Tab-separated table of C-alpha atoms and ligand atoms in Angstrom:
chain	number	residue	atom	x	y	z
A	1	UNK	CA	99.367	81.138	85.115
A	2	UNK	CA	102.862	79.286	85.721
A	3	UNK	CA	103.519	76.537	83.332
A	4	UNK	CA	102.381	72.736	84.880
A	5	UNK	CA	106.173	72.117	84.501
A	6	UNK	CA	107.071	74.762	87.010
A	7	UNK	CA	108.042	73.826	90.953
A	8	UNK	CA	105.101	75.832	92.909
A	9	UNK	CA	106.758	78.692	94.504
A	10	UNK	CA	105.742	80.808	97.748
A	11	UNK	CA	107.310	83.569	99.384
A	12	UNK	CA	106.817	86.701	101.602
A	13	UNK	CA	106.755	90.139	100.716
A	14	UNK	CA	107.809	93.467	102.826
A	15	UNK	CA	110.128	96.082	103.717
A	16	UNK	CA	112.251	95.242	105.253
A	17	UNK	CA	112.605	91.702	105.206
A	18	UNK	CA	115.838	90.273	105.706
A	19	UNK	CA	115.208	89.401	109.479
A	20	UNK	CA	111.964	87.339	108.611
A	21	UNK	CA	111.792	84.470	109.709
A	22	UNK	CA	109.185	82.943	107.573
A	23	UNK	CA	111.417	81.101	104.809
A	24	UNK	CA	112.928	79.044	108.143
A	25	UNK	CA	109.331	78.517	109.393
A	26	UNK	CA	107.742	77.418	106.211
A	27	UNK	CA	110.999	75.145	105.551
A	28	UNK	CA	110.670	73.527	108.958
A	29	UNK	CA	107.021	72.862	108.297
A	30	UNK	CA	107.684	71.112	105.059
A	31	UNK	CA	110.210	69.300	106.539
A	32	UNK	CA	107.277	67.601	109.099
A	33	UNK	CA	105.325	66.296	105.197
A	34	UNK	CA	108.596	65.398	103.818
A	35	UNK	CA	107.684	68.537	101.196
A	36	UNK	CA	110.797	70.802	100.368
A	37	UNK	CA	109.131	73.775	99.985
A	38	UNK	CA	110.726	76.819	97.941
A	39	UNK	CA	110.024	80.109	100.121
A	40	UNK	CA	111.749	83.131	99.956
A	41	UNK	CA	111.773	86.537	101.265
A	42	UNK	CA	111.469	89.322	98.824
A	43	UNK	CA	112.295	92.716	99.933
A	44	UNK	CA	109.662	95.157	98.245
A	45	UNK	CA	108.331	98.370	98.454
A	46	UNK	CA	104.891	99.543	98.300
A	47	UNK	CA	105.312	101.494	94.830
A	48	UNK	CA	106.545	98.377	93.866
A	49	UNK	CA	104.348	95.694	94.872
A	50	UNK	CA	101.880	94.798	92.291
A	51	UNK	CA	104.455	94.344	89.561
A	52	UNK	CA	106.533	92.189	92.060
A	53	UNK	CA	103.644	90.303	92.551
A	54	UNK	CA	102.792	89.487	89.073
A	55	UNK	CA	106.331	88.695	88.045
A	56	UNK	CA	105.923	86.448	91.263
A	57	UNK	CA	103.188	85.019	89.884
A	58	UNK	CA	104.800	84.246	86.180
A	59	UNK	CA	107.766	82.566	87.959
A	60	UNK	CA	105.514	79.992	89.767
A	61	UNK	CA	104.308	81.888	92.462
A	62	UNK	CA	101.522	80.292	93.919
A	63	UNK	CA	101.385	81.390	97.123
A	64	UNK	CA	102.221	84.383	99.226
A	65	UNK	CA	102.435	86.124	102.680
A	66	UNK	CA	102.776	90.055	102.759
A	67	UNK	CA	103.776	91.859	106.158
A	68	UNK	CA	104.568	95.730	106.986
A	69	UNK	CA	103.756	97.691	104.741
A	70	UNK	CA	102.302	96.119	102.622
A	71	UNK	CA	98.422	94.524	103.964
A	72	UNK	CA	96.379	96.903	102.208
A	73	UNK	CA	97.818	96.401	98.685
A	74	UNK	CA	97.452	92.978	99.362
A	75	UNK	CA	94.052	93.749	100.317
A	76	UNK	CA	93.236	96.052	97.181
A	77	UNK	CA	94.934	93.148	94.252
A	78	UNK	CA	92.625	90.195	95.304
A	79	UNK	CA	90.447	89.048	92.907
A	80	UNK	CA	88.075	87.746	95.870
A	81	UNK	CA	88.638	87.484	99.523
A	82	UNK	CA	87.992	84.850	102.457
A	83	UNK	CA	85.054	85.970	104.746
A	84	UNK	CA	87.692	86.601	107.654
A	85	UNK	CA	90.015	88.707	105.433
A	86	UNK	CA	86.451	90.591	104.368
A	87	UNK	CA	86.002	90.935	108.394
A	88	UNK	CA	89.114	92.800	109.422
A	89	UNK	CA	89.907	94.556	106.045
A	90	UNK	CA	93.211	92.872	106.029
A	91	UNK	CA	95.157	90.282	103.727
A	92	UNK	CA	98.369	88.550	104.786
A	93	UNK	CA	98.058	85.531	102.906
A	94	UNK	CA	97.655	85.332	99.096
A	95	UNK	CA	96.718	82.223	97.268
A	96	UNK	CA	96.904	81.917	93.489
A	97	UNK	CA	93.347	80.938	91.713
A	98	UNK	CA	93.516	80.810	88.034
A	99	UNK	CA	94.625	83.985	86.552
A	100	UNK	CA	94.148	86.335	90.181
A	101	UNK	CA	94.411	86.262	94.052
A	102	UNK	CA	92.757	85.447	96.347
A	103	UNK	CA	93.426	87.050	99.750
A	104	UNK	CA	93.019	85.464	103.695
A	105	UNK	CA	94.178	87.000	106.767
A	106	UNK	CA	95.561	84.370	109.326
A	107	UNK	CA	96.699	87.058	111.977
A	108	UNK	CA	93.660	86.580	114.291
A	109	UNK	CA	94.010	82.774	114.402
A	110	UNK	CA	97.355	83.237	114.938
A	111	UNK	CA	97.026	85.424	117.909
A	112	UNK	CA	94.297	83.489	119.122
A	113	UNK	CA	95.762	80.143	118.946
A	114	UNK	CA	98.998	81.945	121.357
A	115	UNK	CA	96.800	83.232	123.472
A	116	UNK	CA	95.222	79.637	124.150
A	117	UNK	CA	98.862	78.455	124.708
A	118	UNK	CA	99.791	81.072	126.934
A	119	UNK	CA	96.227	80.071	128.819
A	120	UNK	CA	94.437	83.515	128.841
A	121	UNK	CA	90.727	83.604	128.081
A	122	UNK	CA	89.665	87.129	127.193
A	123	UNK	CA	85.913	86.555	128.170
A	124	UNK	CA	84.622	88.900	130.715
A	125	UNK	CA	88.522	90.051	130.724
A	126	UNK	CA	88.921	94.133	130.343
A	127	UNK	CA	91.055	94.731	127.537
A	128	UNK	CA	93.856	97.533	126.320
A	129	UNK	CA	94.905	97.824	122.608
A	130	UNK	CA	97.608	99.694	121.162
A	131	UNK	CA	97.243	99.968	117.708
A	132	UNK	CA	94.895	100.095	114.780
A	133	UNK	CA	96.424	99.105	111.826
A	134	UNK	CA	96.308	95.829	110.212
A	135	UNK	CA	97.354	93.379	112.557
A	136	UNK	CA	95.529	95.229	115.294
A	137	UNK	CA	92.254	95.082	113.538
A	138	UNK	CA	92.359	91.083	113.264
A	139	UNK	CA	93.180	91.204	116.683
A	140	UNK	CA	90.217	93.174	117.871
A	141	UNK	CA	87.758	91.167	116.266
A	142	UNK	CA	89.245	88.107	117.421
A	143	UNK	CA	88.873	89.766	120.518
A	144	UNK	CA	85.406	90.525	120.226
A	145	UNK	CA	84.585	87.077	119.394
A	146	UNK	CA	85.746	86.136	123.078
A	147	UNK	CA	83.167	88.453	124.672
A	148	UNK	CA	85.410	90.674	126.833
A	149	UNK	CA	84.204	93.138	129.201
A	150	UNK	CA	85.831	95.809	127.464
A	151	UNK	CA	88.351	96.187	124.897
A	152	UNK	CA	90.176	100.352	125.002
A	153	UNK	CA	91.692	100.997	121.704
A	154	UNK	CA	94.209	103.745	122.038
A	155	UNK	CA	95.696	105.012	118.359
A	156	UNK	CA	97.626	107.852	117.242
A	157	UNK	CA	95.268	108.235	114.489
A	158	UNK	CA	91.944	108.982	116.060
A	159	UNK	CA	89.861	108.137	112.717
A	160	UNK	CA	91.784	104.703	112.387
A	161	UNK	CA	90.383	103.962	116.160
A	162	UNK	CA	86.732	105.451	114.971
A	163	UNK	CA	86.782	103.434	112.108
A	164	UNK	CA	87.910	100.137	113.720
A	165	UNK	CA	85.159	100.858	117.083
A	166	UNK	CA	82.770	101.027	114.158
A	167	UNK	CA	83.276	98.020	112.188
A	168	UNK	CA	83.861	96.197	115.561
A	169	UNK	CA	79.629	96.424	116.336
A	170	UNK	CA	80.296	95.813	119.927
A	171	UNK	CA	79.017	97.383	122.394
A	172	UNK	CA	82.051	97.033	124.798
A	173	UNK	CA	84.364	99.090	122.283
A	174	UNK	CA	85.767	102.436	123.645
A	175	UNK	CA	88.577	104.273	122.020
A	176	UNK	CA	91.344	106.935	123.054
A	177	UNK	CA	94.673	108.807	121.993
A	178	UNK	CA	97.905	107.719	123.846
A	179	UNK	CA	97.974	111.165	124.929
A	180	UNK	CA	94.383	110.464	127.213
A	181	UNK	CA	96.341	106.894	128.231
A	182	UNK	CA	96.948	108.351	131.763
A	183	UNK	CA	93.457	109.505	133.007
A	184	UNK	CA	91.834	105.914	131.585
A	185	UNK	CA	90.099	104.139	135.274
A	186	UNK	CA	90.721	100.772	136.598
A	187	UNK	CA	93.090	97.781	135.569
A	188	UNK	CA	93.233	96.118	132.754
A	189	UNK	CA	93.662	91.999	132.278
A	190	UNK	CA	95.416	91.871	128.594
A	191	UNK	CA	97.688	94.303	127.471
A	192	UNK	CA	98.354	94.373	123.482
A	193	UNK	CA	101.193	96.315	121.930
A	194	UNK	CA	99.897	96.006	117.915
A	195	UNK	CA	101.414	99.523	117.042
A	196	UNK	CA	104.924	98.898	115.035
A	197	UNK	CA	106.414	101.869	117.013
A	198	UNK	CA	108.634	99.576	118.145
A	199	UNK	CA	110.777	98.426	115.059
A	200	UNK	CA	112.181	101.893	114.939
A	201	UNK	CA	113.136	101.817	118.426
A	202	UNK	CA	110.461	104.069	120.189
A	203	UNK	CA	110.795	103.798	124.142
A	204	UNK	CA	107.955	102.566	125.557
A	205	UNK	CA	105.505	104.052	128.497
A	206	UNK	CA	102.201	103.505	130.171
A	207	UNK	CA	101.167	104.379	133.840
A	208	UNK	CA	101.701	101.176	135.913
A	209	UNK	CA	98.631	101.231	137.701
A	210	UNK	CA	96.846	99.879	134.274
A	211	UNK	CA	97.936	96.791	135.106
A	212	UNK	CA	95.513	94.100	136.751
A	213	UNK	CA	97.805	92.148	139.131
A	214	UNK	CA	97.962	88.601	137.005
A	215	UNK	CA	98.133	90.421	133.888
A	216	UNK	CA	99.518	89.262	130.576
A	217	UNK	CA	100.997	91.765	128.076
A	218	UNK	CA	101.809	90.935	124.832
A	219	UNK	CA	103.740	92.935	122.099
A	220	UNK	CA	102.724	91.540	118.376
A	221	UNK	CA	106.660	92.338	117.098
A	222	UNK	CA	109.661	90.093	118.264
A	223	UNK	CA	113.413	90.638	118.665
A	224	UNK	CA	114.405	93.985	119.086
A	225	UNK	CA	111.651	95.575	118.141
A	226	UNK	CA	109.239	93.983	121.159
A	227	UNK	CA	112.457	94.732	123.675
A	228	UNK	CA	111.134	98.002	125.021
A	229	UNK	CA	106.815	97.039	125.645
A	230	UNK	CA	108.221	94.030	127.239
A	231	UNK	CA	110.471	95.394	129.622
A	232	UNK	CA	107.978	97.937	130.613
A	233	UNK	CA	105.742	95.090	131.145
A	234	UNK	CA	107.749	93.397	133.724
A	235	UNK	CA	108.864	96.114	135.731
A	236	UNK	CA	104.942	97.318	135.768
A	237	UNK	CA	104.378	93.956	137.634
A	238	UNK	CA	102.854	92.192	134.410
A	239	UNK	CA	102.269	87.932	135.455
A	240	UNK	CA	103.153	87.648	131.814
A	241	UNK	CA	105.230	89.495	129.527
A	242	UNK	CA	104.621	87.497	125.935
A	243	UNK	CA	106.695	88.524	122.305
A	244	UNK	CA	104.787	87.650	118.819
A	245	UNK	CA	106.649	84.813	117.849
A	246	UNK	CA	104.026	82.493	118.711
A	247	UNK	CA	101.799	83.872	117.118
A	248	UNK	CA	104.035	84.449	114.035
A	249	UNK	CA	104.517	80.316	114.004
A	250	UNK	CA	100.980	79.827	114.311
A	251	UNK	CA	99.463	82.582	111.640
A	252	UNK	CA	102.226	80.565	109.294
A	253	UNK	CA	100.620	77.257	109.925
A	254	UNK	CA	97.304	78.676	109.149
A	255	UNK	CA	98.584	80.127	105.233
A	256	UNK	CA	100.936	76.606	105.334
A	257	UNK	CA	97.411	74.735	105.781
A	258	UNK	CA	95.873	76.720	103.293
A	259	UNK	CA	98.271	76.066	100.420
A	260	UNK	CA	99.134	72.730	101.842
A	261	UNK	CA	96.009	71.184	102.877
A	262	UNK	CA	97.865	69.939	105.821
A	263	UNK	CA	98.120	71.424	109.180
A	264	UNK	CA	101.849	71.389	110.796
A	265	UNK	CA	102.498	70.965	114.251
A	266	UNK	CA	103.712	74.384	116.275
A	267	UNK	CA	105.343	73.885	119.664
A	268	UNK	CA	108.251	72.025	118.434
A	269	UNK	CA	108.911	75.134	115.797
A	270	UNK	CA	108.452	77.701	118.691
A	271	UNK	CA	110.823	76.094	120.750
A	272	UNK	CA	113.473	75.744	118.370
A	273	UNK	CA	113.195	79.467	117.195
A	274	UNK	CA	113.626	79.954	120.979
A	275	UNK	CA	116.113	78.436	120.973
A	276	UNK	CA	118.169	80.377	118.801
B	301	NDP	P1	100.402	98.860	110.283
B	301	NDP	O1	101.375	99.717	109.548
B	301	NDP	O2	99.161	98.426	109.598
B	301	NDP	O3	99.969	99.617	111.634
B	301	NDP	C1	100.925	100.225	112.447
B	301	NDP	C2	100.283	100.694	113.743
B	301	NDP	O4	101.320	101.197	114.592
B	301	NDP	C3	99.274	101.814	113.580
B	301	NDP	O5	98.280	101.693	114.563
B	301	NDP	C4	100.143	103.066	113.820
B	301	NDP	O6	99.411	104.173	114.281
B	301	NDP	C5	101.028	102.563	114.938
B	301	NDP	N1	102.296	103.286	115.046
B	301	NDP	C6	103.320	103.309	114.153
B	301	NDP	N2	104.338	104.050	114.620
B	301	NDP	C7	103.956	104.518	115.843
B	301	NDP	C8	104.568	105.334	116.829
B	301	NDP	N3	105.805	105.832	116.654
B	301	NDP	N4	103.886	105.578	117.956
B	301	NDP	C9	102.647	105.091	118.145
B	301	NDP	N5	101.993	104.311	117.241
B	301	NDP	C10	102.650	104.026	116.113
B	301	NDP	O7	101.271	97.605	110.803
B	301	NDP	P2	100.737	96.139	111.170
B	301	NDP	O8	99.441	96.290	111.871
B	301	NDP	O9	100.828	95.251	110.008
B	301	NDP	O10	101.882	95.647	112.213
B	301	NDP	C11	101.909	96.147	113.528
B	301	NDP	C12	102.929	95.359	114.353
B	301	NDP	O11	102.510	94.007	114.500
B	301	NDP	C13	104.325	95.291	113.742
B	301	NDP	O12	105.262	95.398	114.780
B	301	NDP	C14	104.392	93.915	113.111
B	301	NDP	O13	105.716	93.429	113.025
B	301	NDP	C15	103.559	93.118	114.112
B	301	NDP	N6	102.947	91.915	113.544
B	301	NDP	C16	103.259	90.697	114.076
B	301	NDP	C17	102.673	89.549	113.594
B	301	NDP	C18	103.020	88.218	114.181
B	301	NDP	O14	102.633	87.203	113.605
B	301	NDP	N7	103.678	88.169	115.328
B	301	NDP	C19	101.711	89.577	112.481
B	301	NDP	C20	101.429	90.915	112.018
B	301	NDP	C21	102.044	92.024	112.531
B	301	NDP	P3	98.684	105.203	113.255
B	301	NDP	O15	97.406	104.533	112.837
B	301	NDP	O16	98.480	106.393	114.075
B	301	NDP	O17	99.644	105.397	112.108
């Protein structure tokens, strides 16, 4: 337990981490409370994360986010987890209770919350999913929760996709290899690039003729790493072609509420990071 004396600390965890922009986002929310907030990016491994952690923790550490690779650690060291985290099998927000964790996962708000901005509904919508690690899973079942027509998973990793189509219980759930991408029927409304394919530069490909004609894509990453899904999107015709960094400021807000107790405003953030 830090000592009562101690200034609360937070931070995010990952590897790499030096182009996160979380410390920026958290400081720019505190700056809307008048709170200076101390939030720092520490670079860490996985072999390395639980001792991190608990050094964290001694230091003041109250409060934490984790991000690639690092969500299923964060997942196995809490002490108890939020009904949502329990959900999608995935922590990215850790919140000091007593002597332990206790893990949340604010990715699916996040996403959600974007979505709403950008003005797409999913319901009744036919949906395409790259991806089924930890960020895509909180995705799909904030997906589900919509009530779209379909939502195609496609997965290097066939059992990932099995297990995710599985935990999903809904009936509209089909799943697929990238290889089998190209003989998939019809058009699809929402596009979702959750794979991570991207941060190490992987060029990116999908028959055009997926594409429903006011169609949004929408890669997870930012920067670099979302260059190559998005400029497939537009030349496939896409209406929209949407980065992650709205969703990144709102899944922030969400853990910033929960340590907080007070919810920051977004859309000035977002545009400022836009900015840039
Ligand atoms: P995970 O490591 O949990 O999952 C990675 C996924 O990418 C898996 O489905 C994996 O497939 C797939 N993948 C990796 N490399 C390749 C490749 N070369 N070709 C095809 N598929 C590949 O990562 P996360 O789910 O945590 O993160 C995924 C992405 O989402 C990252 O880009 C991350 O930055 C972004 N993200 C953005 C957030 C935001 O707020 N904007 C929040 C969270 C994540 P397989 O199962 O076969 O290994």
């Amino acid at each position: 337990m830090p000592l009562p004396s101690m200034k609360p600390r937070y931070a995010v965890f990952g590897q790499p981490i030096a182009h996160s922009l979380s410390p920026r986002i958290h400081a720019m929310f505190g700056a809307q409370f008048g709170i200076e907030v101390d939030y720092r990016a520490i670079e860490t491994g996985r072999d390395e994360f639980a001792r991190a952690l608990a050094a964290f923790a001694r230091d003041g550490g109250v409060g934490a986010n984790v991000t690639l690779p690092l969500k299923a650690d964060a997942f196995a060291l809490c002490a108890t987890r939020s009904a949502r985290a329990q959900r999608c099998g995935s922590v990215n927000t850790l919140t000091r209770d007593g002597d332990a964790w206790r893990g949340d996962s604010t990715d699916g708000v996040g996403f959600l919350r974007d979505l709403e901005r950008l003005g797409f509904d999913a319901r009744g919508r036919r949906v395409l999913l790259l991806g089924a690690g930890g960020a895509a899973r909180a995705v799909a079942f904030t997906l589900v929760d919509a009530d779209p027509r379909e939502l195609m998973i496609v997965n290097r990793t066939r059992e990932r996709t099995a297990e995710l189509a599985r935990a999903l219980r809904f009936d509209g759930v089909f799943g697929c290899e990238p290889a089998q991408v190209g003989t998939l029927d019809g058009r699809y409304d929402l596009v979702v690039n959750a794979t991570s394919a991207g941060h190490a530069g992987a060029a990116f490909d999908l028959p055009a003729r997926l594409l429903e004609r006011d169609a949004l894509c929408y890669d997870l990453s930012y920067g670099h790493a979302a260059r190559s899904f998005l400029a497939w999107a537009r030349e496939a015709g896409a209406k929209t072609a949407s980065d992650g960094l709205g969703m990144l400021v709102d899944q922030a807000a969400e853990s910033f509420a929960i340590w907080h107790g007070r919810r920051p405003q977004t859309r000035a953030i977002l545009d400022a990071l836009r900015d840039c």
